[in-house]
CSV table of C-alpha atoms in Angstrom, one decimal:
chain,number,residue,atom,x,y,z
A,102,MET,CA,56.0,146.2,143.5
A,103,THR,CA,56.8,147.0,139.9
A,104,ARG,CA,59.7,145.2,138.1
A,105,ALA,CA,62.1,147.4,136.2
A,106,ALA,CA,62.1,146.9,132.4
A,107,LEU,CA,65.3,145.6,130.9
A,108,PRO,CA,67.4,148.2,129.1
A,109,GLY,CA,66.6,148.3,125.4
A,110,SER,CA,63.6,146.1,125.8
A,111,GLN,CA,60.4,147.0,123.9
A,112,PHE,CA,58.2,145.0,126.3
A,113,PRO,CA,57.3,146.1,129.9
A,114,SER,CA,58.9,143.9,132.5
A,115,GLY,CA,55.5,142.7,133.7
A,116,ASN,CA,54.5,141.3,130.2
A,117,LEU,CA,57.9,139.6,129.6
A,118,TRP,CA,57.1,136.9,132.1
A,119,LYS,CA,53.8,136.3,130.4
A,120,ILE,CA,55.2,136.1,126.9
A,121,LEU,CA,58.2,133.7,127.7
A,122,PRO,CA,56.1,130.6,128.5
A,123,LEU,CA,54.1,131.1,125.3
A,124,ALA,CA,57.4,131.3,123.2
A,125,LEU,CA,58.6,128.1,124.8
A,126,LEU,CA,55.3,126.3,124.0
A,127,VAL,CA,55.5,127.4,120.4
A,128,CYS,CA,59.1,126.1,120.2
A,129,ALA,CA,58.2,122.8,121.7
A,130,THR,CA,55.3,122.5,119.3
A,131,PHE,CA,57.7,122.6,116.3
A,132,VAL,CA,60.6,120.5,117.9
A,133,LEU,CA,58.6,117.6,119.2
A,134,PRO,CA,57.0,116.5,115.8
A,135,ALA,CA,60.5,116.7,114.2
A,136,LEU,CA,61.9,114.4,116.9
A,137,ALA,CA,59.0,112.1,116.5
A,138,GLN,CA,59.6,111.9,112.7
A,139,GLU,CA,63.3,111.1,113.2
A,140,LYS,CA,62.4,108.4,115.7
A,141,GLU,CA,59.8,106.9,113.4
A,142,LYS,CA,62.3,107.0,110.6
A,143,MET,CA,64.8,104.9,112.7
A,144,TRP,CA,62.1,102.6,114.0
A,145,ARG,CA,60.6,101.7,110.6
A,146,THR,CA,63.6,100.8,108.6
A,147,LEU,CA,64.7,97.7,106.6
A,148,SER,CA,68.4,96.8,106.3
A,149,VAL,CA,69.5,94.7,103.2
A,150,SER,CA,72.9,93.6,102.0
A,151,GLY,CA,73.6,93.1,98.3
A,152,ARG,CA,76.5,91.4,96.7
A,153,GLY,CA,78.1,91.9,93.3
A,154,VAL,CA,80.8,89.7,91.6
A,155,GLU,CA,82.7,90.5,88.4
A,156,THR,CA,84.9,87.9,86.7
A,157,ILE,CA,87.8,89.2,84.6
A,158,PRO,CA,90.6,87.5,82.7
A,159,THR,CA,94.0,87.5,84.3
A,160,THR,CA,96.9,88.9,82.2
A,161,LEU,CA,99.8,88.9,84.7
A,162,ALA,CA,101.7,86.1,86.4
A,163,GLN,CA,103.0,86.9,89.9
A,164,VAL,CA,106.1,84.8,90.3
A,165,SER,CA,108.3,83.9,93.3
A,166,LEU,CA,111.7,82.4,92.7
A,167,GLY,CA,115.1,82.3,94.3
A,168,VAL,CA,118.5,80.9,94.9
A,169,GLU,CA,119.5,78.4,97.6
A,170,ILE,CA,123.1,77.4,98.3
A,171,GLN,CA,124.5,74.9,100.8
A,172,GLY,CA,128.1,74.6,101.9
A,173,LYS,CA,130.4,74.1,104.9
A,174,THR,CA,130.8,77.7,106.2
A,175,ALA,CA,128.3,80.5,106.6
A,176,GLN,CA,130.5,83.0,104.8
A,177,GLU,CA,130.9,80.7,101.8
A,178,VAL,CA,127.2,80.0,101.3
A,179,GLN,CA,126.2,83.6,101.9
A,180,GLN,CA,128.7,85.0,99.4
A,181,GLU,CA,127.7,82.4,96.7
A,182,ALA,CA,123.9,83.0,97.3
A,183,ALA,CA,124.6,86.8,97.0
A,184,ARG,CA,126.5,86.3,93.7
A,185,LYS,CA,123.9,84.1,92.1
A,186,SER,CA,120.9,86.1,93.3
A,187,SER,CA,122.6,89.3,91.9
A,188,ALA,CA,122.9,87.6,88.6
A,189,VAL,CA,119.2,86.6,88.7
A,190,VAL,CA,118.1,90.1,89.6
A,191,ALA,CA,120.1,91.6,86.9
A,192,PHE,CA,118.5,89.3,84.4
A,193,LEU,CA,115.0,90.1,85.6
A,194,LYS,CA,115.7,93.8,85.4
A,195,SER,CA,116.8,93.3,81.8
A,196,GLN,CA,113.4,91.7,81.1
A,197,ASN,CA,111.6,94.8,82.5
A,198,VAL,CA,109.5,92.8,84.9
A,199,GLU,CA,107.1,94.7,87.1
A,200,LYS,CA,107.1,95.1,90.9
A,201,LEU,CA,110.4,93.4,91.4
A,202,GLN,CA,111.2,93.1,95.1
A,203,THR,CA,113.2,90.9,97.6
A,204,THR,CA,110.9,88.8,99.7
A,205,GLY,CA,113.3,86.8,101.8
A,206,ILE,CA,116.9,86.4,102.8
A,207,ARG,CA,117.8,83.4,105.0
A,208,LEU,CA,120.9,81.8,106.5
A,209,ASN,CA,120.5,78.7,108.6
A,210,PRO,CA,122.7,76.0,110.0
A,211,VAL,CA,122.3,72.4,108.7
A,212,TYR,CA,122.3,69.8,111.4
A,213,SER,CA,123.0,66.1,111.4
A,214,TYR,CA,122.2,63.6,114.2
A,215,THR,CA,124.6,60.8,115.2
A,216,ASN,CA,123.8,58.6,118.3
A,217,ASN,CA,121.2,61.3,119.3
A,218,VAL,CA,123.9,63.9,119.2
A,219,GLN,CA,123.2,67.0,117.2
A,220,ARG,CA,126.0,68.8,115.3
A,221,ILE,CA,126.3,71.4,112.6
A,222,THR,CA,127.5,70.0,109.3
A,223,GLY,CA,127.1,73.1,107.2
A,224,TYR,CA,125.0,76.1,106.3
A,225,ALA,CA,122.2,76.9,103.8
A,226,ALA,CA,121.5,80.4,102.4
A,227,SER,CA,118.6,81.5,100.3
A,228,ASN,CA,117.5,84.7,98.6
A,229,THR,CA,114.0,85.0,97.1
A,230,VAL,CA,112.4,87.7,94.9
A,231,SER,CA,108.9,88.2,93.5
A,232,PHE,CA,107.8,90.0,90.4
A,233,ARG,CA,105.1,90.3,87.7
A,234,ILE,CA,105.3,89.5,84.1
A,235,PRO,CA,102.7,89.1,81.3
A,236,THR,CA,101.4,85.6,81.5
A,237,GLU,CA,102.3,84.7,77.9
A,238,LYS,CA,106.0,85.5,78.7
A,239,ALA,CA,106.2,83.7,82.0
A,240,GLY,CA,107.2,80.2,80.8
A,241,THR,CA,110.2,81.4,78.8
A,242,LEU,CA,111.3,83.8,81.5
A,243,LEU,CA,111.2,81.0,84.1
A,244,ASP,CA,113.5,78.8,82.0
A,245,ASP,CA,115.9,81.7,81.4
A,246,ALA,CA,115.9,82.7,85.1
A,247,VAL,CA,117.1,79.1,85.9
A,248,LYS,CA,119.9,79.5,83.4
A,249,ALA,CA,120.8,82.8,85.0
A,250,GLY,CA,121.2,81.0,88.4
A,251,ALA,CA,117.8,80.5,90.0
A,252,THR,CA,117.5,77.2,91.8
A,253,GLN,CA,114.0,77.4,93.2
A,254,ILE,CA,110.6,78.3,91.8
A,255,ASN,CA,108.5,78.9,94.9
A,256,GLY,CA,105.1,79.8,93.4
A,257,ILE,CA,103.1,81.4,90.7
A,258,SER,CA,99.7,83.1,90.7
A,259,PHE,CA,97.7,85.0,88.2
A,260,VAL,CA,96.1,88.4,88.5
A,261,ALA,CA,94.5,91.0,86.3
A,262,ASN,CA,96.1,94.4,85.8
A,263,ASP,CA,95.3,97.3,88.1
A,264,GLU,CA,93.1,99.1,85.6
A,265,ALA,CA,91.0,96.1,84.9
A,266,ILE,CA,90.6,95.4,88.7
A,267,ALA,CA,89.5,99.1,89.4
A,268,ALA,CA,86.9,98.9,86.6
A,269,ALA,CA,85.6,95.6,87.9
A,270,GLN,CA,85.4,97.0,91.4
A,271,LYS,CA,83.1,99.8,90.3
A,272,GLN,CA,80.9,97.4,88.3
A,273,ALA,CA,80.7,95.0,91.3
A,274,LEU,CA,79.6,97.9,93.5
A,275,LYS,CA,76.8,98.8,91.0
A,276,GLU,CA,75.7,95.2,91.0
A,277,ALA,CA,75.7,95.0,94.8
A,278,THR,CA,73.7,98.2,95.1
A,279,GLN,CA,71.1,96.9,92.6
A,280,ASP,CA,71.0,93.5,94.3
A,281,ALA,CA,70.2,95.2,97.7
A,282,GLN,CA,67.6,97.4,96.2
A,283,GLN,CA,65.8,94.5,94.5
A,284,GLN,CA,65.8,92.5,97.8
A,285,ALA,CA,64.2,95.5,99.6
A,286,ASP,CA,61.6,95.9,96.8
A,287,ALA,CA,60.7,92.2,97.1
A,288,VAL,CA,60.3,92.4,100.9
A,289,PHE,CA,58.2,95.6,100.8
A,290,SER,CA,56.0,94.1,98.1
A,291,ALA,CA,55.4,90.9,100.1
A,292,LEU,CA,54.4,92.9,103.2
A,293,GLY,CA,52.4,95.6,101.5
A,294,PHE,CA,54.7,98.4,102.5
A,295,LYS,CA,56.1,101.2,100.4
A,296,SER,CA,59.7,102.4,100.7
A,297,LYS,CA,60.3,106.0,101.5
A,298,GLU,CA,64.0,106.9,101.4
A,299,ILE,CA,67.4,105.4,101.9
A,300,VAL,CA,68.6,106.6,105.2
A,301,SER,CA,72.1,105.1,105.2
A,302,ILE,CA,74.5,103.4,102.8
A,303,GLN,CA,77.4,101.2,103.9
A,304,VAL,CA,80.0,99.9,101.4
A,305,ASN,CA,81.4,96.7,103.2
A,306,ASN,CA,84.1,95.9,100.7
A,307,ALA,CA,85.1,96.0,97.0
A,308,THR,CA,88.1,93.9,96.7
A,309,ALA,CA,89.9,91.4,94.6
A,310,PRO,CA,90.8,88.4,96.8
A,311,PRO,CA,94.5,87.5,96.8
A,312,PRO,CA,95.1,84.9,94.1
A,313,PRO,CA,96.1,81.4,95.1
A,314,MET,CA,99.8,80.4,94.6
A,315,PHE,CA,100.5,77.4,92.4
A,316,LEU,CA,103.6,75.4,91.4
A,317,ARG,CA,106.4,74.7,93.8
A,318,ALA,CA,109.4,72.9,92.2
A,319,GLU,CA,113.1,72.6,92.2
A,320,ALA,CA,114.2,74.7,89.2
A,321,ALA,CA,116.7,72.2,88.1
A,322,LYS,CA,113.9,69.7,87.3
A,323,VAL,CA,112.2,72.1,84.8
A,324,ALA,CA,115.2,73.7,83.3
A,325,ASP,CA,115.6,71.2,80.4
A,326,SER,CA,112.1,71.8,78.9
A,327,SER,CA,109.9,74.7,78.2
A,328,THR,CA,107.6,75.4,81.2
A,329,PRO,CA,104.0,75.8,80.2
A,330,VAL,CA,102.2,78.6,82.1
A,331,VAL,CA,98.4,79.1,81.5
A,332,GLY,CA,96.5,81.9,83.3
A,333,GLY,CA,92.8,81.9,84.3
A,334,GLU,CA,90.2,84.3,85.6
A,335,GLN,CA,89.9,86.4,88.7
A,336,GLU,CA,86.9,87.4,90.7
A,337,VAL,CA,86.3,90.9,92.1
A,338,GLU,CA,83.5,91.2,94.6
A,339,ALA,CA,81.7,94.0,96.5
A,340,SER,CA,79.0,94.2,99.2
A,341,VAL,CA,76.7,97.1,100.0
A,342,THR,CA,74.2,97.5,102.8
A,343,LEU,CA,71.2,99.8,102.5
A,344,GLN,CA,69.0,101.0,105.3
A,345,ILE,CA,65.6,102.0,103.9
A,346,SER,CA,62.7,103.6,105.7
A,347,TYR,CA,59.1,102.7,105.1
């Protein structure tokens, strides 16, 4: 029995079934070594993590301050807290502080205990804001904010400006990459292997840790003298992981 040739085919139908296995064999011959190379590349790899740290001077003070009022009625203390905090915010805006924002508004009852009986004796209201100011101006500004109506200085921390942090992050990434490469070179040298190529790169982080907060005081206690404020340094760190075949 003779098989009919496929329309448009240049090969007789009888030869087609002889050619097909040969074509599959040739295809497999090329594919299998490629798969083997990929598996070998994954099997023979070294993973190393490098770390880079850049220390930069801080130039900005991150300040948190506010107003707290106590009185007999909720409406009374809320209105007084709003009035004084509005005056403080207006003063801060006049000083062109950066990133000024409200961070808390609270109104709570004040309790007293007599013969194990709890009763409300009044209310306490507080409004807090945070902002940034050049460090060299922070001391004078804190004193003037108290004069404007602030009754609490909740905390102060020191940070570098955004441009300095971005530049430090890039430098820390370079250092982390170089550190990882040097570690890999040391391992390969000790074992007598030669590195081939980097098969993957992972940037784990490149961040500036949040600065710690310092100074918590009642504003009335520091209002009569100039408040000294001294900045410091900030660390920016990065971590990079390389996977290198050998």
